[in-house]
Coordinates of C-alpha atoms and ligand atoms in Angstrom, one line a residue:
X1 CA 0.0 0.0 0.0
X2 CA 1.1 3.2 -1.0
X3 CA 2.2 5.5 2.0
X4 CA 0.5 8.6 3.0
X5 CA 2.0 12.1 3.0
X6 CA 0.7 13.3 6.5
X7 CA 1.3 16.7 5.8
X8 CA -1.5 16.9 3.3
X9 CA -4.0 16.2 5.8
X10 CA -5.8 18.8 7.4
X11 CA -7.1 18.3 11.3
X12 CA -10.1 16.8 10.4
X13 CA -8.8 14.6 8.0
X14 CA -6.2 13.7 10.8
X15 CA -8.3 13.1 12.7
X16 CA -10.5 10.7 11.1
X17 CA -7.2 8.9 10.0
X18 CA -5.9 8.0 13.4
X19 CA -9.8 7.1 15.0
X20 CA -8.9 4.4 11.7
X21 CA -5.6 3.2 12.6
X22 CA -7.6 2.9 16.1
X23 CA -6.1 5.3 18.1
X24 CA -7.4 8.2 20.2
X25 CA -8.9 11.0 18.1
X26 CA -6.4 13.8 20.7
X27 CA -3.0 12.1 19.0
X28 CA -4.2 13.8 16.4
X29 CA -3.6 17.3 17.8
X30 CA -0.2 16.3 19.2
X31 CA 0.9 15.0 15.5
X32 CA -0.9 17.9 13.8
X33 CA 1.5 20.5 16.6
X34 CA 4.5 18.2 15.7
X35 CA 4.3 18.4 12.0
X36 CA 2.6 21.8 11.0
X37 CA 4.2 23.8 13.8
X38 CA 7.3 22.6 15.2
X39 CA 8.2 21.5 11.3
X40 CA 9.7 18.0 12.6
X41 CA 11.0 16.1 9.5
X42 CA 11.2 12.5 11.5
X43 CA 8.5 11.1 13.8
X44 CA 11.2 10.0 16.1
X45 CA 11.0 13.4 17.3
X46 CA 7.5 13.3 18.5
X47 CA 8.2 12.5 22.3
X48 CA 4.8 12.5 23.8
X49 CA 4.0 10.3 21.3
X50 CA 4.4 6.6 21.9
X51 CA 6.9 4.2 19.9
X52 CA 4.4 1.7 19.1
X53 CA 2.2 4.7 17.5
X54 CA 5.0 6.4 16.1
X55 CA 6.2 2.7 14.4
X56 CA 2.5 2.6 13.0
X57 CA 3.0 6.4 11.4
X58 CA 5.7 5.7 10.0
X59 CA 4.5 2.2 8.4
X60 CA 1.5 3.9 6.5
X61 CA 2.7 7.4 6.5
X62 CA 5.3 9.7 5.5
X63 CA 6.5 12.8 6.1
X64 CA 7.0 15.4 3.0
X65 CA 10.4 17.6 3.1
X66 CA 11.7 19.5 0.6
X67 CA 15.7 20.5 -0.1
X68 CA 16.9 23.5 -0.7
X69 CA 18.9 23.1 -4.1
X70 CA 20.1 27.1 -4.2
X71 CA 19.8 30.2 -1.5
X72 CA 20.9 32.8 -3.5
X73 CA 21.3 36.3 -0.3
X74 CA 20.9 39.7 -1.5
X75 CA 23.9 41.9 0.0
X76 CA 21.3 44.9 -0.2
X77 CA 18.7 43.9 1.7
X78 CA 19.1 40.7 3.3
X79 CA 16.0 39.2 0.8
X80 CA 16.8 35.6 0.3
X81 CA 15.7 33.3 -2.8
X82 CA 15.1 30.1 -2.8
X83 CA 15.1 27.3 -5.3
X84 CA 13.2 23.9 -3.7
X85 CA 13.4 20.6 -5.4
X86 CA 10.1 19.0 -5.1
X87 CA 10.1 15.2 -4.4
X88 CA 9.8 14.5 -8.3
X89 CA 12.6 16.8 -9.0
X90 CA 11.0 19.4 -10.5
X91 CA 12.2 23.0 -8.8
X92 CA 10.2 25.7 -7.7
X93 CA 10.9 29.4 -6.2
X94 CA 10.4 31.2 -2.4
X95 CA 11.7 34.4 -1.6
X96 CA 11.7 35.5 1.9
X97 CA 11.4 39.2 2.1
X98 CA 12.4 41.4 5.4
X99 CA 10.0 44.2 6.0
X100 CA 9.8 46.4 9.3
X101 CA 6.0 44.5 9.8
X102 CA 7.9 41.0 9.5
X103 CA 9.2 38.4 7.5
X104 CA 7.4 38.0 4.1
X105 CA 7.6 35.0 2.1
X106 CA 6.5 34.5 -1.2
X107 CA 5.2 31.4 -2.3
X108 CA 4.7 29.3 -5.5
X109 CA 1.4 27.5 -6.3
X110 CA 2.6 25.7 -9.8
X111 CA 5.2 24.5 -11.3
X112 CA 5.2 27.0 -14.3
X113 CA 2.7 28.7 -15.1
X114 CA 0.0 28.4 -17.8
X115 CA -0.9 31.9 -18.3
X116 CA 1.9 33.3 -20.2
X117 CA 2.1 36.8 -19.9
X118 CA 4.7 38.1 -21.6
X119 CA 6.7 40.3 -19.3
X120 CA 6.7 37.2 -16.5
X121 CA 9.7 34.9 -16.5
X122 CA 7.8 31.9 -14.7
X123 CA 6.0 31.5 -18.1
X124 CA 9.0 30.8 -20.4
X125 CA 9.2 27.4 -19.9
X126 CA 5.3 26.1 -19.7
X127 CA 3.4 24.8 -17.0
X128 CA 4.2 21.2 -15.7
X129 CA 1.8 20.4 -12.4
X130 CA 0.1 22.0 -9.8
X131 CA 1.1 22.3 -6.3
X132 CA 0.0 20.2 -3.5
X133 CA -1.4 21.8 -0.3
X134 CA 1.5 20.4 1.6
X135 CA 4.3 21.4 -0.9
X136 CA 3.0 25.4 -0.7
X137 CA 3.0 24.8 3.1
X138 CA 6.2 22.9 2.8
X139 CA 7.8 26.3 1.8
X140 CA 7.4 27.9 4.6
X141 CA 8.6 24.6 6.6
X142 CA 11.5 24.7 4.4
X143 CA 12.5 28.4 4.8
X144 CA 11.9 28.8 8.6
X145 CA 14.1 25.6 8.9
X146 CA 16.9 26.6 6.5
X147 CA 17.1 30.3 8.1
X148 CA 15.4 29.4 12.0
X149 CA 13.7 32.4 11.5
X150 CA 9.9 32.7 11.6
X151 CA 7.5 33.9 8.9
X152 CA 4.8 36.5 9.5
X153 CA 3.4 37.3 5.7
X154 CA 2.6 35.1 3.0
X155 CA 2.0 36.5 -0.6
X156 CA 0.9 33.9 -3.2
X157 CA 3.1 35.8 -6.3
X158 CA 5.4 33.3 -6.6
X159 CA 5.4 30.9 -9.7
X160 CA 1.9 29.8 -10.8
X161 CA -1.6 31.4 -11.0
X162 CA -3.0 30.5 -7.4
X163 CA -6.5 30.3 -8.7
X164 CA -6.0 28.0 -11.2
X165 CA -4.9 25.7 -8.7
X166 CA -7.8 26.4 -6.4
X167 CA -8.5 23.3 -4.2
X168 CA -5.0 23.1 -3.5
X169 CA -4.6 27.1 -2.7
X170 CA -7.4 27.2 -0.4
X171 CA -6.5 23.9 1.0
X172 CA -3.3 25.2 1.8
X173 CA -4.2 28.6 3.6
X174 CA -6.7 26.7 5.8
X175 CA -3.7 24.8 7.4
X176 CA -1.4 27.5 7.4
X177 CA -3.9 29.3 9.0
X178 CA -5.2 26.5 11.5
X179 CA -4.6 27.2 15.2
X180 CA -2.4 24.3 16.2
X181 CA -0.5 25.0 12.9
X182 CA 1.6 27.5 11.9
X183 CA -1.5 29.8 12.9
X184 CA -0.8 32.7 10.5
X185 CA -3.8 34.6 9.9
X186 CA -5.9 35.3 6.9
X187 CA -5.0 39.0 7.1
X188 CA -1.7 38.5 6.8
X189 CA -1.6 36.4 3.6
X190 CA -2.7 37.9 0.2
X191 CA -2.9 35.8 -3.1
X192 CA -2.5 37.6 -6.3
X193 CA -4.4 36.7 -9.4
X194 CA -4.3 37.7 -13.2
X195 CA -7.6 37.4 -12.5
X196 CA -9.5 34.2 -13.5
X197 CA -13.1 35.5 -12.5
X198 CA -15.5 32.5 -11.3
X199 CA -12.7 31.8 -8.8
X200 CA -12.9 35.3 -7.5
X201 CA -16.6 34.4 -7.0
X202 CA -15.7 31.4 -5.4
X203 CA -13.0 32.7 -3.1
X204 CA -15.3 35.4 -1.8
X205 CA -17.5 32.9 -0.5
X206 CA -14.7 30.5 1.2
X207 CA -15.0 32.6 4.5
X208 CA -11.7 33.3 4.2
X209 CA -10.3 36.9 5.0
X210 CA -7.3 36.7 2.4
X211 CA -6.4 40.4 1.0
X212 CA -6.7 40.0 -3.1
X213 CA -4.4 41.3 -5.4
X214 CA -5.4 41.3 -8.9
X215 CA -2.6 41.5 -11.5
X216 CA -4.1 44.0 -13.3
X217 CA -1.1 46.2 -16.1
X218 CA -3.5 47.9 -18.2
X219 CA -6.4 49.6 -18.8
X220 CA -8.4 48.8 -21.9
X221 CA -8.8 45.0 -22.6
X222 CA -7.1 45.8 -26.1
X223 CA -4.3 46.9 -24.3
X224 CA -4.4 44.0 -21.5
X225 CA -4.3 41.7 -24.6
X226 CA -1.0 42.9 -26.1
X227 CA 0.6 41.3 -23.0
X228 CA -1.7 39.2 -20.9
X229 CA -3.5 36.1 -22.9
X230 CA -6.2 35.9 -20.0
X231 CA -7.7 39.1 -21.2
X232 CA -8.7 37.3 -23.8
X233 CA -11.3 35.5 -21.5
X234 CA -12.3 37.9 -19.1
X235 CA -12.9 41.5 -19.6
X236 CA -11.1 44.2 -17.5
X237 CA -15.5 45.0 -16.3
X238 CA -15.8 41.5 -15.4
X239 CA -12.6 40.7 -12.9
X240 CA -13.8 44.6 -11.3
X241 CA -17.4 43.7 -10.8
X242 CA -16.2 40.5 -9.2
X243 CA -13.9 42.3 -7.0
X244 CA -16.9 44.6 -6.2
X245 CA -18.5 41.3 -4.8
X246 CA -15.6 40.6 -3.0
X247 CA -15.4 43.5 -0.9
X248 CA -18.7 43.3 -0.7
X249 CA -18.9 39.9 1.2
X250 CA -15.5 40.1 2.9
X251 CA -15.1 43.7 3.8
X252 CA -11.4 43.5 2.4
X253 CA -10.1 46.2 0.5
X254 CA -8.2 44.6 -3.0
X255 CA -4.5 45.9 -4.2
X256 CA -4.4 46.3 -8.1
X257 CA -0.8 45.3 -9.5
X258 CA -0.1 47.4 -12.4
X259 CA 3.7 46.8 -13.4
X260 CA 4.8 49.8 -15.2
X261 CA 6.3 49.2 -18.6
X262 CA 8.7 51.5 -20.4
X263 CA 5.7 53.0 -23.1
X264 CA 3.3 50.6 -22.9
X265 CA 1.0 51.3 -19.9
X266 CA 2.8 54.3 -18.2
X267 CA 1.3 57.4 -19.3
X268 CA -0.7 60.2 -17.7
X269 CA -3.2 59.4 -19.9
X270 CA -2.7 55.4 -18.6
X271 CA -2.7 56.8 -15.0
X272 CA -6.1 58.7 -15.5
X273 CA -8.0 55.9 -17.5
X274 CA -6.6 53.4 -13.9
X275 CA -8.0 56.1 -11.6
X276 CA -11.5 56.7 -13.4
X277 CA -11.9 52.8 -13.3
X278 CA -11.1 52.3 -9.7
X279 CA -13.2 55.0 -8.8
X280 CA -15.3 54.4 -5.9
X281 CA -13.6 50.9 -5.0
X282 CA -11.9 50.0 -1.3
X283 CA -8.7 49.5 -3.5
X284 CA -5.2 50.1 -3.5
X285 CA -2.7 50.4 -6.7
X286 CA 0.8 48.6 -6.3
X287 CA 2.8 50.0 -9.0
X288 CA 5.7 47.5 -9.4
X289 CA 8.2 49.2 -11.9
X290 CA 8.6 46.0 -14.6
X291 CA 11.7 43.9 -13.7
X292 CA 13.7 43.2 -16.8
X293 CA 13.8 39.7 -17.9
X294 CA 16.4 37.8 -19.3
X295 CA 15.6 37.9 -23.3
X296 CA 12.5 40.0 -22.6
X297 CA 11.9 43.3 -25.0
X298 CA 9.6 45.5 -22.0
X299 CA 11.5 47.7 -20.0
X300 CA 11.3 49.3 -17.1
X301 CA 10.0 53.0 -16.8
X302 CA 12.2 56.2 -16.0
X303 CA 12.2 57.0 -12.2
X304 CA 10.6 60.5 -13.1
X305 CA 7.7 58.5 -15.0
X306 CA 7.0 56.2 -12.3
X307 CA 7.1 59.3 -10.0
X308 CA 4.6 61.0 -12.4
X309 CA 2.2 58.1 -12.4
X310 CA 1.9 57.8 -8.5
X311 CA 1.1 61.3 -8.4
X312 CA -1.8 61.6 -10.7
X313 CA -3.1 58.5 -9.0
X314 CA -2.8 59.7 -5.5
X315 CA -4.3 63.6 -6.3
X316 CA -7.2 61.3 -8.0
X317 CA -7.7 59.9 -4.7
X318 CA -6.5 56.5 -5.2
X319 CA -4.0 55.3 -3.0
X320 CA -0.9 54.5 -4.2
X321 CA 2.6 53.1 -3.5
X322 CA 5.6 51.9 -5.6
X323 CA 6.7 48.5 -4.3
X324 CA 10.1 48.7 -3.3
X325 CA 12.6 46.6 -5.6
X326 CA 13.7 43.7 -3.0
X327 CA 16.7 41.8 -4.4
X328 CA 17.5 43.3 -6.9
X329 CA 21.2 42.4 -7.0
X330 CA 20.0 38.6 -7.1
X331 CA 17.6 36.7 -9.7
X332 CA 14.6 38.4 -8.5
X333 CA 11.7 38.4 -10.5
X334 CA 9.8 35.1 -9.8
X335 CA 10.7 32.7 -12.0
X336 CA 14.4 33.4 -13.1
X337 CA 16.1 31.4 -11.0
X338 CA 13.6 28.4 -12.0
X339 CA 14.7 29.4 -15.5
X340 CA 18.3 29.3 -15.3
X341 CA 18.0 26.0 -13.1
X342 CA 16.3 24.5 -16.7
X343 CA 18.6 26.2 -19.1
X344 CA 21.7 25.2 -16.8
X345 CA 20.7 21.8 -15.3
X346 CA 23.9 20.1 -15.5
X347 CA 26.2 23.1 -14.2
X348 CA 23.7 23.1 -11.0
X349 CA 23.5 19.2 -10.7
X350 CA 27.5 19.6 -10.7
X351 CA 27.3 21.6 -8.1
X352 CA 24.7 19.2 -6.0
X353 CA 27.5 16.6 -6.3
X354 CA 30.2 18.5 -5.0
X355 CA 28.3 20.1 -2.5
X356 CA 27.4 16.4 -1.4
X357 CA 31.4 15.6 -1.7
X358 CA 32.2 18.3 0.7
X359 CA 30.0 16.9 3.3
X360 CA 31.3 13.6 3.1
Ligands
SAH401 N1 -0.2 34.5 -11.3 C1 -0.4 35.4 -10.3 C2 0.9 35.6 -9.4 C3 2.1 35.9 -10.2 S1 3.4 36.9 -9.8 C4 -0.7 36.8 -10.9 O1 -0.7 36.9 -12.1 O2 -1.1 37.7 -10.2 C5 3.0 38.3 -8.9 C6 3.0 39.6 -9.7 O3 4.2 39.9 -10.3 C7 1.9 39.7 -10.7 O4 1.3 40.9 -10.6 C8 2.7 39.6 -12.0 O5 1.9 40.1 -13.1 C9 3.9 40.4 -11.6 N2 5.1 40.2 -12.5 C10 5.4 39.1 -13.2 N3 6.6 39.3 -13.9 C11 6.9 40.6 -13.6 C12 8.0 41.4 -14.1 N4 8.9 40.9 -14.9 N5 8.0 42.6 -13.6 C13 7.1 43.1 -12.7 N6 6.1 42.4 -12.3 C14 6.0 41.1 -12.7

């Protein structure tokens, strides 16, 4: 019989699985505590846990851990990326990003991405699988192990569109969120979407209090076209009256992402056309000023430009901030490190060896 990754159970389902392996139901808070917030990676470290239980766990159970394959450190700031190898071997990204309200870490929900818009290096090389509840959680395990700090922020804007891997997402913030867990609250985790409407709909009603962040770069769907292929589907009127009914059931204000590009979106007359359609709305406006990509043709706008933008946005009323550039000395837009861990397999898998020769 194929073993079970314990992480991917929630306390319910943890529940229900030890009543079956004929155990008392409370074990399962003391394995939940031992997995989700302590992090262990062995069940030899569950003390309070018997031997005889622990030999059963381990018999029909496993627990998941992921490596760290690369922790690239920015000099600048201290942000630090991370590239995970999954237990098939496929790689994905976290960044952990120091801000004065905590430690931020930005997850992946895919491997790849199927949404391909054009400025975003997490596209180049296709989408292969979704995440698993426990591998999105398992970043967090990962990076509060590899650094022994803790994490106080989550932001889905890793690789991957969250809400096309929905079950999974939502799955995963319930047990991040869960008490005896890691216990992070709703309010401190926001997941950003290119905006894939019914799911909007969807999340709205998961009685979660998430802050949304909808990728939004343009202003007219012509214009959203040129660079995101999920325009295509929705209208720019469709994702905003679904945010409307987001706010309206959660009470949560929504952040737009609008990543400036060099004379594509960054006019005044760009900046007016955001501020008229956001008018009314709880929102915010993230201006995020385009990170060059390797082989990409957008670039980033002036300083002045950038300046310009924020203004007219902000004497319209609509609060705005430019997000400041973390990392920027190290591979820092999501997905370029992923990308160069393709392109490059063999120098990295070289350097696996020798790093496993040194610790011999
Ligand atoms: N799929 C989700 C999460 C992706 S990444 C989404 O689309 O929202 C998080 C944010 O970074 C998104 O707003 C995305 O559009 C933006 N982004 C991707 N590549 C970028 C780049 N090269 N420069 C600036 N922002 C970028």
């Amino acid at each position: 019989m194929e073993k079970i990754n314990i992480n991917e159970l929630t306390f319910e389902e943890l529940e229900h699985f030890i009543e079956e392996l004929g155990e008392k139901k409370f074990h399962a808070r003391q394995i939940f505590k031992w997995i989700h917030r302590e992090k262990v990676t062995s069940f030899d470290e569950m003390t309070d846990i018997s031997k005889a239980l622990r030999e059963k766990l381990k018999e029909k159970t496993y627990i998941l851990e992921l490596k760290v394959i690369e922790c690239q450190k920015s000099k600048k700031d201290g942000t630090m990326k991370f590239l995970i190898e999954l237990p098939d071997n496929n790689a994905i990204e976290s960044v952990l990003m120091r801000y004065h309200h905590g430690n931020t870490i930005c997850v992946s929900s895919e491997v790849g991405c199927k949404m391909g818009c054009k400025f975003c290096a997490s596209t180049k090389e296709g989408f292969v699988r979704p995440l698993l509840a426990s591998e999105i959680e398992g970043q967090l395990h990962t990076v509060e192990r590899y650094t022994k700090e803790k994490i106080s922020n989550i932001v889905y804007m890793g690789i991957g569109e969250p809400l096309d891997n929905y079950d999974n997402v939502v799955k995963s913030i319930r047990i991040i969120n869960y008490p005896l867990g890691l216990n992070i609250g709703a309010r401190h985790i926001s997941l950003s979407t290119c905006g894939i409407v019914p799911n909007i709909y969807r999340l709205a009603q998961e009685n979660i209090q998430c802050t949304l962040s909808i990728s939004l770069h343009a202003t007219t769907d012509e214009k959203r076209k040129e660079t995101m292929p999920i325009a295509n589907k929705y209208s720019i009127k469709e994702i905003l009256d679904a945010c409307k009914e987001y706010i309206k059931i959660t009470g949560r204000r929504i952040s737009f992402e609008y990543a400036l590009i060099y004379n594509q979106n960054d006019s005044k007359e760009d900046a007016l056309a955001l501020a008229k359609l956001l008018k009314g709305m709880i929102a915010h406006v993230n201006l995020i000023p385009v990170n060059e990509i390797k082989n990409g043709v957008y670039k980033k706008a002036p300083e002045k430009r950038i300046e310009d933008f924020m203004n007219t946005l902000n004497s319209c009323g609509v609060v705005t901030t430019v997000r400041r550039e973390l990392g920027s000395d190290i591979d820092a837009a999501c997905g370029q490190l992923r990308k160069k861990y393709i392109d490059k397999t063999d120098e990295f898998s070289d350097k696996k060896y020798k790093e496993k020769d040194n610790n011999k």
